[in-house]
Coordinates of C-alpha atoms and ligand atoms in Angstrom, one line a residue:
M1 CA 15.5 -1.4 -11.1
K2 CA 13.6 0.5 -8.0
I3 CA 10.7 -1.8 -6.2
N4 CA 7.2 -1.1 -7.2
G5 CA 3.4 -1.6 -6.2
T6 CA 2.7 -3.7 -9.3
L7 CA 6.1 -5.7 -8.4
I8 CA 5.0 -5.8 -4.9
N9 CA 1.7 -7.1 -7.1
Y10 CA 3.1 -9.4 -8.8
Y11 CA 5.2 -10.7 -6.7
F12 CA 2.6 -12.4 -4.7
H13 CA 0.5 -13.4 -7.6
C14 CA 2.6 -15.6 -9.1
K15 CA 7.1 -15.2 -8.8
R16 CA 7.1 -15.2 -13.0
Q17 CA 4.9 -12.6 -14.1
C18 CA 7.1 -10.2 -11.5
Y19 CA 10.6 -11.5 -13.0
L20 CA 9.3 -11.0 -16.4
C21 CA 8.2 -7.5 -15.7
G22 CA 10.7 -6.9 -13.2
N23 CA 13.1 -7.0 -16.7
R24 CA 11.3 -5.6 -18.0
L25 CA 8.8 -7.7 -20.3
N26 CA 5.9 -5.2 -20.4
L27 CA 3.3 -7.1 -22.8
E28 CA 0.5 -5.2 -20.3
D29 CA -0.4 -3.1 -22.6
N30 CA -1.8 -6.2 -25.2
S31 CA -3.9 -7.6 -22.2
E32 CA -7.5 -7.0 -22.4
L33 CA -7.7 -6.8 -18.5
V34 CA -5.4 -4.0 -18.2
I35 CA -7.4 -2.3 -20.4
I36 CA -10.4 -2.7 -18.7
G37 CA -8.2 -1.7 -15.2
K38 CA -7.7 1.3 -17.6
A39 CA -11.2 2.5 -18.9
L40 CA -12.3 1.7 -14.8
H41 CA -8.8 4.5 -13.9
E42 CA -10.4 7.0 -16.3
T43 CA -14.0 7.1 -15.7
K44 CA -14.6 6.1 -11.9
Y45 CA -11.5 8.4 -10.7
D46 CA -12.0 11.7 -12.2
E47 CA -12.3 13.1 -8.7
E48 CA -9.9 15.4 -7.5
N49 CA -6.6 14.7 -5.8
S50 CA -6.8 10.9 -8.9
E51 CA -3.9 8.9 -9.6
I52 CA -1.4 10.5 -7.5
S53 CA 2.9 9.9 -8.1
I54 CA 5.2 9.6 -6.0
E55 CA 8.1 8.1 -6.6
S56 CA 8.1 4.5 -8.3
I57 CA 4.1 4.6 -6.5
K58 CA 1.4 5.7 -8.0
V59 CA -1.2 5.7 -6.2
D60 CA -4.9 6.1 -6.8
K61 CA -6.3 8.7 -4.3
I62 CA -6.1 10.1 -1.6
K63 CA -9.0 11.6 0.6
G64 CA -8.6 12.8 4.2
K65 CA -7.2 9.7 6.7
Y66 CA -7.0 7.3 2.5
L67 CA -4.9 6.7 1.0
I68 CA -7.6 4.7 -1.6
E69 CA -6.6 2.1 -4.2
Y70 CA -9.3 1.2 -6.2
K71 CA -9.1 -3.0 -8.0
K72 CA -11.3 -4.1 -10.9
S73 CA -12.2 -7.3 -9.2
N74 CA -11.7 -8.9 -6.2
S75 CA -10.0 -11.9 -6.9
D76 CA -6.1 -11.7 -5.4
I77 CA -7.2 -9.5 -2.6
E78 CA -3.7 -11.4 -0.2
A79 CA -1.4 -9.5 -3.4
C80 CA -3.7 -5.9 -3.4
K81 CA -3.2 -5.9 0.4
W82 CA 0.5 -6.3 -0.6
Q83 CA 0.8 -3.5 -2.6
L84 CA -0.5 -1.1 -0.4
Y85 CA 0.9 -1.8 2.2
Y86 CA 4.1 -1.2 0.0
Y87 CA 2.2 2.1 -0.9
L88 CA 1.2 3.3 2.6
Y89 CA 4.7 1.9 3.9
V90 CA 6.2 5.0 1.0
L91 CA 4.5 7.5 2.2
K92 CA 5.5 6.9 5.8
N93 CA 9.1 6.8 4.8
K94 CA 7.8 10.5 3.3
G95 CA 6.9 11.2 6.5
I96 CA 2.9 10.6 5.5
D97 CA 0.4 8.5 7.9
K98 CA -2.0 7.3 6.2
V99 CA -4.8 4.5 6.6
G100 CA -5.4 2.0 3.3
K101 CA -8.9 1.9 2.7
L102 CA -8.4 -1.3 -0.1
I103 CA -12.4 -0.9 -2.8
C104 CA -12.9 -3.9 -5.0
F105 CA -15.0 -3.8 -8.1
E106 CA -17.2 -7.6 -9.1
K107 CA -17.6 -7.1 -13.2
K108 CA -21.1 -9.3 -12.3
T109 CA -22.4 -7.4 -10.0
N110 CA -21.4 -4.1 -10.2
D111 CA -20.8 -3.9 -6.8
S112 CA -18.0 -2.9 -4.7
K113 CA -16.7 -3.6 -2.1
S114 CA -14.5 -2.2 1.0
M115 CA -11.6 -3.2 3.7
I116 CA -9.5 -0.9 5.7
I117 CA -6.1 -1.5 6.4
E118 CA -2.8 -0.7 8.3
L119 CA 0.5 -1.0 8.9
D120 CA 2.6 -1.8 11.8
D121 CA 6.4 -3.0 12.2
E122 CA 5.4 -6.6 11.5
I123 CA 4.2 -5.1 7.7
I124 CA 7.0 -3.0 7.6
G125 CA 9.7 -5.9 8.9
N126 CA 8.4 -7.8 6.1
L127 CA 7.8 -5.6 2.9
I128 CA 11.3 -4.9 3.8
E129 CA 11.9 -8.8 2.9
I130 CA 9.8 -8.7 0.2
E131 CA 12.0 -5.6 -1.2
K132 CA 15.2 -7.8 -0.9
K133 CA 13.8 -10.5 -1.9
I134 CA 12.0 -8.8 -5.9
L135 CA 15.8 -7.8 -5.8
A136 CA 17.0 -10.4 -5.6
L137 CA 14.5 -12.8 -8.3
I138 CA 14.4 -10.1 -11.1
N139 CA 18.4 -10.1 -10.7
S140 CA 18.4 -13.4 -11.1
D141 CA 19.2 -15.7 -14.5
D142 CA 16.8 -18.0 -13.1
M143 CA 12.8 -17.6 -14.5
P144 CA 10.6 -19.4 -12.7
S145 CA 8.8 -21.9 -14.1
V146 CA 4.6 -21.0 -15.0
I147 CA 2.8 -22.2 -12.7
N148 CA -1.1 -23.7 -14.2
S149 CA -3.6 -21.7 -12.3
S150 CA -6.2 -20.9 -13.4
K151 CA -5.7 -17.7 -12.6
C152 CA -3.4 -17.6 -15.9
K153 CA -6.0 -17.6 -18.1
K154 CA -6.8 -14.0 -17.0
C155 CA -2.5 -13.0 -17.4
A156 CA -0.8 -10.9 -19.3
Y157 CA 1.5 -13.1 -19.7
Y158 CA -0.3 -16.1 -20.9
T159 CA 0.8 -16.1 -24.5
Y160 CA 4.2 -15.1 -23.8
C161 CA 4.0 -18.1 -20.7
Y162 CA 2.2 -21.4 -22.9
I163 CA 1.9 -20.4 -26.2
Ligands
LIG1 S1 0.6 -17.0 -17.4 FE1 0.5 -17.5 -15.5 S2 3.2 -18.8 -15.5 FE2 2.6 -17.3 -16.7 S3 2.9 -14.9 -15.7 FE3 1.0 -15.0 -15.5 S4 0.2 -15.8 -13.6 FE4 2.7 -16.6 -13.9

């Protein structure tokens, strides 16, 4: 399986989630949060250049020097950051240098916050290692255990993991 931004995100969010998605157990379509995320994409980002597919990745928008990624919440910034780093890396490998802009919406306040992220050699080295680790994880016979975290309640795999 080819690594994509979702797998990178899940690797940081939960190794079991990454394993399940990497092995094509896809429950995403049933998740209310995923439906909200898709609705956000459809209603907020209908400007030109919205959602561009490049190889195994889908980026929300490219505008000027920025590659812009929108998230429906700021609940797992670390996972979102690495997903965006990965997109920047894929583009860089195609000779396109961009700066990442991560825009997170906060449902409660109806507000958004943005942060700028940039690739460097250390991040690229980490991404190469992370790709290898994800491949080893999803090709393993051992599925990681449930993590019993508060974030499980918002996960598309909650029913699969706990019920
Ligand atoms: S429900 Fe929890 S343990 Fe299961 S995949 Fe989601 S985050 Fe991981």
